[in-house]
Amino acid sequence: MSTENLPQSPGQQPRKPRVAVVFGGRSSEHGISVVTAGAVLRAIDRTKYDVLPIGITPDGRWALTADEPDRMAIADRRTPSVDQLAESAEGAVVLSVDPANREVVYSEPGAVPKALGEVDVVFPVLHGPYGEDGTLQGLLELSGIPYVGSGVLASAVGQDKEYMKRVFASFGLPVGPYTVIRPREWELDPAAARKKIIDFAGEHGWPLFIKPARAGSSIGITKVDDLSGLDEAIEEAQRHDPKILVEALLRGREIECGVLEFEDGPRASVPAEIPPVSSHDFYDFEAKYIDSAAGLVPAPLTDEETAEVRRLAVAAFDAASCEGLVRADFFLTEDGEFVINEINTMPGFTPISMYPRMWQETGVGYPELVDRLIQAALRRPTGLR
């Protein structure tokens, strides 16, 4: 789909594509999604696109919000919320599931519903479950509205770290040792589940990382040095996801690489390195977003290492059938091998986020990055492809 093909009345100038920026959501990454949306809203070229900001509250209500990016920033070490930005405490935005009707409607109790006009493309900057995991993508497929980023399958694979690793391994990509504790295992026999983790530690050693299998932004992750901290770590992970992923420590350097869809296919950015953070055990939520831990862009790698991690990043993008964008995270181990840790199909877009920083260093500035993602979505049909 191109700008020239947008509906218009005879004699009228072609109207600008209308972009709905959808953010917030029901996951524990709600606040970071709002921050990301502020950066995207600030970067969208208003001479080229019309914009409709739609926030999803923590309880799942789709709210009409003010187009005020400055209110979507971290302040006093606290992330913002859609509830603070919503124009009404009860009004709701409704998206049609009729592919022939892309009209968005706004309704409030006791009032006549108000048509907000058609939407040509959705830019979903939601992170985590109920947004990045294929659920929203499925709704948009039913609605027939193009959207930025990966489709239903790739989004689901990219959210579930267990199946992500299974897909990568099936394509011959190197993954680290891990095991999974499913909800039923813990509910029926916690002692056996705990023994499964202890046996894993016996094979691969301590420390272990206990994490929610379907969360992001390093939320809910605990580094466990011995058996004494295990139950507390499991409880923390289960606050975000009943399924737990247990990973062995990989000793080495943390390397990230961005992938972006161009007209001729996906390309990889220059990689970045996340150096050890002295005030944090690992690159956790506080280090990423609150304390602004600085990554090294580009990463100090050899030409051969840079070429290899870029190759692997695109291979991971293709293995999971991704579209639009991905940030691929790796460990460069002490023996010189890259091991893929995970991908993010909707990585953070905050001003300090690594994905835009890597593309800035590669020659694609923030506004161009946002524009390329929107244009890629407009070119791509919904449905089977």
XYZ file of N, CA and C in Angstrom, residues 28-160:
399
model
N 3.569 -6.040 32.620
C 4.402 -5.328 33.590
C 5.324 -4.317 32.921
N 5.366 -4.308 31.597
C 6.167 -3.331 30.853
C 5.337 -2.131 30.395
N 4.194 -1.941 31.024
C 3.276 -0.856 30.661
C 3.979 0.503 30.603
N 4.687 0.849 31.667
C 5.300 2.168 31.750
C 6.348 2.414 30.687
N 7.162 1.395 30.388
C 8.189 1.546 29.356
C 7.536 1.702 27.988
N 6.405 1.031 27.776
C 5.679 1.206 26.518
C 5.222 2.652 26.349
N 4.770 3.268 27.432
C 4.347 4.672 27.361
C 5.535 5.570 27.015
N 6.676 5.305 27.628
C 7.881 6.085 27.336
C 8.277 5.916 25.864
N 8.232 4.678 25.375
C 8.539 4.409 23.977
C 7.591 5.173 23.059
N 6.296 5.163 23.393
C 5.305 5.867 22.571
C 5.604 7.362 22.500
N 6.040 7.943 23.609
C 6.372 9.362 23.596
C 7.476 9.672 22.605
N 8.497 8.803 22.571
C 9.597 9.014 21.640
C 9.133 8.842 20.197
N 8.281 7.842 19.925
C 7.785 7.618 18.572
C 6.897 8.775 18.122
N 6.005 9.223 18.996
C 5.127 10.349 18.655
C 5.933 11.606 18.338
N 6.995 11.801 19.092
C 7.836 12.979 18.866
C 8.553 12.903 17.520
N 8.826 11.674 17.061
C 9.633 11.501 15.850
C 8.823 11.428 14.563
N 7.540 11.086 14.637
C 6.748 10.931 13.418
C 6.624 12.268 12.694
N 6.849 12.233 11.383
C 6.777 13.426 10.542
C 5.314 13.810 10.348
N 4.876 14.899 11.002
C 3.472 15.293 10.938
C 3.102 15.920 9.594
N 4.095 16.282 8.790
C 3.777 16.759 7.437
C 3.478 15.583 6.505
N 3.831 14.381 6.934
C 3.674 13.179 6.097
C 2.560 12.265 6.585
N 2.295 12.299 7.908
C 1.310 11.395 8.502
C 0.388 12.152 9.452
N -0.874 11.702 9.518
C -1.755 12.061 10.620
C -1.572 11.025 11.708
N -1.727 11.454 12.950
C -1.425 10.569 14.078
C -2.600 10.508 15.045
N -2.905 9.298 15.516
C -3.944 9.090 16.525
C -3.336 8.279 17.673
N -3.069 8.905 18.823
C -2.525 8.148 19.962
C -3.654 7.397 20.688
N -3.440 6.116 20.915
C -4.397 5.288 21.650
C -3.641 4.550 22.742
N -4.028 4.790 23.984
C -3.389 4.113 25.106
C -4.264 2.989 25.641
N -3.616 1.894 26.034
C -4.332 0.790 26.667
C -3.973 0.801 28.148
N -4.986 0.930 28.999
C -4.752 1.026 30.435
C -4.314 -0.330 30.995
N -3.763 -0.348 32.208
C -3.343 -1.621 32.799
C -4.476 -2.639 32.946
N -5.729 -2.171 32.998
C -6.846 -3.119 33.085
C -7.431 -3.445 31.713
N -6.809 -2.941 30.627
C -7.197 -3.354 29.287
C -8.121 -2.429 28.535
N -8.500 -1.286 29.103
C -9.372 -0.350 28.383
C -8.566 0.431 27.353
N -9.098 0.517 26.120
C -8.477 1.321 25.080
C -8.940 2.764 25.249
N -8.022 3.654 25.529
C -8.362 5.032 25.875
C -7.834 6.013 24.832
N -8.614 7.041 24.575
C -8.146 8.147 23.749
C -7.248 9.015 24.615
N -6.050 9.305 24.136
C -5.097 10.067 24.932
C -4.659 11.325 24.196
N -4.144 12.245 24.955
C -3.616 13.480 24.380
C -2.320 13.179 23.622
N -2.091 13.917 22.564
C -0.865 13.789 21.767
C 0.197 14.695 22.390
N 0.681 14.302 23.560
C 1.614 15.132 24.329
C 2.814 14.296 24.758
N 3.785 14.114 23.868
C 4.942 13.261 24.174
C 5.713 13.666 25.423
N 5.721 14.962 25.743
C 6.502 15.404 26.896
C 5.966 14.845 28.212
N 4.710 14.406 28.226
C 4.127 13.838 29.435
C 4.397 12.341 29.540
N 5.111 11.791 28.559
C 5.322 10.346 28.505
C 6.764 9.975 28.846
N 7.373 10.705 29.735
C 8.774 10.471 30.070
C 8.904 9.968 31.506
N 10.023 9.315 31.791
C 10.325 8.899 33.161
C 10.608 10.145 33.995
N 9.944 10.230 35.143
C 10.136 11.374 36.035
C 10.281 10.864 37.464
N 11.268 11.367 38.167
C 11.520 10.952 39.554
C 11.635 9.437 39.663
N 12.316 8.840 38.667
C 12.581 7.403 38.634
C 11.298 6.576 38.526
N 10.219 7.188 38.046
C 8.953 6.492 37.884
C 8.498 6.599 36.436
N 7.952 5.494 35.919
C 7.451 5.492 34.548
C 6.010 5.998 34.511
N 5.599 6.597 33.388
C 4.234 7.122 33.275
C 3.229 6.008 33.014
N 1.938 6.370 33.104
C 0.854 5.414 32.894
C -0.193 6.008 31.957
N -0.866 5.143 31.203
C -1.945 5.597 30.323
C -3.051 6.262 31.134
N -3.290 5.784 32.348
C -4.327 6.391 33.192
C -4.081 7.885 33.395
N -2.830 8.295 33.419
C -2.499 9.705 33.594
C -2.727 10.513 32.327
N -2.773 9.836 31.174
C -2.861 10.515 29.887
C -4.242 10.442 29.256
N -5.096 9.551 29.738
C -6.410 9.340 29.136
C -7.272 10.585 29.251
N -8.009 10.888 28.183
C -8.873 12.062 28.179
C -10.131 11.833 28.992
N -10.436 10.581 29.310
C -11.608 10.261 30.111
C -11.312 9.005 30.921
N -11.902 8.926 32.119
C -11.712 7.758 32.966
C -12.599 6.596 32.548
N -13.561 6.847 31.636
C -14.498 5.801 31.238
C -14.584 5.609 29.731
N -14.210 6.618 28.955
C -14.329 6.518 27.507
C -13.468 5.409 26.940
N -13.940 4.795 25.850
C -13.220 3.667 25.264
C -13.145 3.813 23.750
N -11.996 3.461 23.203
C -11.791 3.419 21.758
C -12.107 2.005 21.284
N -12.866 1.897 20.205
C -13.261 0.599 19.680
C -12.765 0.473 18.253
N -12.065 -0.616 17.986
C -11.542 -0.910 16.656
C -12.448 -1.931 15.995
N -12.867 -1.666 14.773
C -13.731 -2.592 14.065
C -12.966 -3.855 13.686
N -13.649 -5.000 13.716
C -13.031 -6.234 13.241
C -13.552 -6.584 11.850
N -14.125 -5.613 11.180
C -14.583 -5.778 9.801
C -13.497 -5.265 8.872
N -12.847 -6.132 8.086
C -11.755 -5.675 7.220
C -12.168 -4.599 6.218
N -13.465 -4.494 5.935
C -13.932 -3.472 5.001
C -14.147 -2.126 5.675
N -13.960 -2.068 6.995
C -14.225 -0.835 7.739
C -13.101 -0.587 8.727
N -12.239 0.376 8.418
C -11.115 0.701 9.299
C -11.422 1.882 10.208
N -12.693 2.189 10.362
C -13.082 3.327 11.189
C -12.892 3.007 12.668
N -12.374 3.991 13.397
C -12.209 3.880 14.836
C -13.300 4.705 15.503
N -13.932 4.136 16.522
C -15.043 4.793 17.200
C -14.684 5.019 18.665
N -15.104 6.165 19.194
C -14.875 6.490 20.591
C -16.228 6.613 21.284
N -16.378 5.934 22.395
C -17.663 5.974 23.101
C -17.453 6.244 24.580
N -18.418 6.981 25.161
C -18.459 7.223 26.599
C -19.848 6.881 27.104
N -19.967 6.459 28.352
C -21.280 6.116 28.887
C -22.267 7.278 28.755
N -23.455 7.000 28.218
C -24.495 8.011 28.104
C -24.324 8.977 26.952
N -23.326 8.757 26.109
C -23.083 9.675 24.991
C -23.161 8.907 23.677
N -23.463 9.622 22.595
C -23.497 9.025 21.268
C -22.063 8.712 20.840
N -21.788 7.494 20.361
C -20.425 7.179 19.907
C -19.948 8.159 18.849
N -18.664 8.455 18.900
C -18.072 9.447 18.008
C -17.077 8.767 17.075
N -17.263 8.975 15.772
C -16.338 8.404 14.791
C -15.048 9.210 14.771
N -13.915 8.529 14.882
C -12.613 9.193 14.871
C -11.927 9.098 13.514
N -12.584 8.480 12.530
C -12.000 8.357 11.205
C -11.295 7.030 11.008
N -10.815 6.822 9.798
C -10.154 5.574 9.456
C -8.684 5.587 9.863
N -8.189 4.400 10.129
C -6.769 4.207 10.435
C -6.151 3.396 9.308
N -5.019 3.840 8.797
C -4.354 3.158 7.686
C -3.269 2.205 8.149
N -2.685 2.472 9.300
C -1.623 1.605 9.823
C -1.538 1.817 11.325
N -1.247 0.731 12.040
C -1.071 0.794 13.494
C 0.412 0.620 13.816
N 0.904 1.477 14.687
C 2.269 1.347 15.203
C 2.138 0.889 16.653
N 2.178 -0.436 16.887
C 1.988 -0.932 18.256
C 3.299 -0.939 19.018
N 3.443 -0.058 19.961
C 4.684 -0.003 20.743
C 4.457 -0.600 22.124
N 3.732 -1.714 22.139
C 3.495 -2.436 23.384
C 4.596 -3.460 23.590
N 4.960 -3.662 24.833
C 5.984 -4.637 25.189
C 5.362 -5.700 26.084
N 5.720 -6.949 25.848
C 5.273 -8.020 26.727
C 3.935 -8.615 26.317
N 3.339 -9.428 27.223
C 2.068 -10.078 26.921
C 0.960 -9.074 26.614
N -0.013 -9.520 25.851
C -1.172 -8.727 25.443
C -0.781 -7.554 24.552
N 0.271 -7.712 23.791
C 0.658 -6.627 22.898
C 1.783 -7.002 21.965
N 2.836 -7.574 22.523
C 4.007 -7.966 21.734
C 3.990 -9.455 21.405
N 3.005 -10.169 21.923
C 3.018 -11.633 21.891
C 2.107 -12.244 20.843
N 1.597 -11.459 19.907
C 0.728 -11.984 18.863
C -0.742 -11.741 19.104
N -1.126 -11.380 20.330
C -2.546 -11.159 20.612
C -3.073 -9.925 19.892
N -2.385 -8.806 20.022
C -2.798 -7.597 19.310
C -2.655 -7.785 17.804
N -1.607 -8.462 17.392
C -1.390 -8.696 15.966
C -2.547 -9.506 15.376
N -3.075 -10.461 16.136
C -4.223 -11.224 15.672
C -5.454 -10.351 15.500
N -5.679 -9.431 16.435
C -6.798 -8.499 16.314
C -6.665 -7.638 15.069
N -5.457 -7.152 14.810
C -5.239 -6.301 13.640
C -5.386 -7.089 12.345
N -4.995 -8.363 12.364
C -5.231 -9.208 11.190
C -6.734 -9.350 10.931
N -7.520 -9.580 11.983
C -8.968 -9.676 11.827
C -9.555 -8.365 11.307
N -8.972 -7.245 11.740
C -9.460 -5.931 11.325
C -8.976 -5.539 9.942
N -7.995 -6.252 9.416
C -7.469 -5.918 8.100
C -6.652 -4.645 8.075
N -6.058 -4.277 9.218
C -5.279 -3.040 9.305
C -3.795 -3.384 9.336
N -3.005 -2.867 8.401
C -1.555 -3.099 8.438
C -0.952 -2.575 9.744
N 0.157 -3.177 10.154
C 0.766 -2.770 11.412
C 2.273 -2.949 11.342
N 2.955 -2.177 12.149
C 4.411 -2.236 12.236
C 4.821 -3.486 13.004
N 5.834 -4.165 12.501
C 6.414 -5.278 13.229
C 5.952 -6.632 12.752
N 6.337 -7.639 13.529
C 6.117 -9.029 13.155
C 4.655 -9.431 13.254
N 4.323 -10.525 12.536
C 2.982 -11.066 12.549
C 2.705 -11.911 13.771
N 1.595 -12.647 13.729
C 1.120 -13.387 14.886
C 2.137 -14.434 15.330
N 2.576 -15.292 14.422
C 3.482 -16.377 14.799
C 4.808 -15.852 15.324
N 5.449 -14.962 14.577
C 6.762 -14.456 14.992
C 6.674 -13.703 16.307
N 5.581 -12.965 16.492
C 5.415 -12.235 17.750
C 5.277 -13.194 18.921
N 4.503 -14.268 18.721
C 4.333 -15.257 19.790
C 5.645 -15.975 20.090
N 6.368 -16.367 19.049
C 7.657 -17.033 19.236
C 8.646 -16.101 19.923
N 8.640 -14.832 19.514
C 9.564 -13.878 20.100
C 9.261 -13.548 21.546
N 8.026 -13.798 21.990
C 7.660 -13.514 23.373
C 7.945 -14.683 24.304
N 7.772 -15.899 23.803
C 7.953 -17.090 24.633
C 9.384 -17.588 24.477
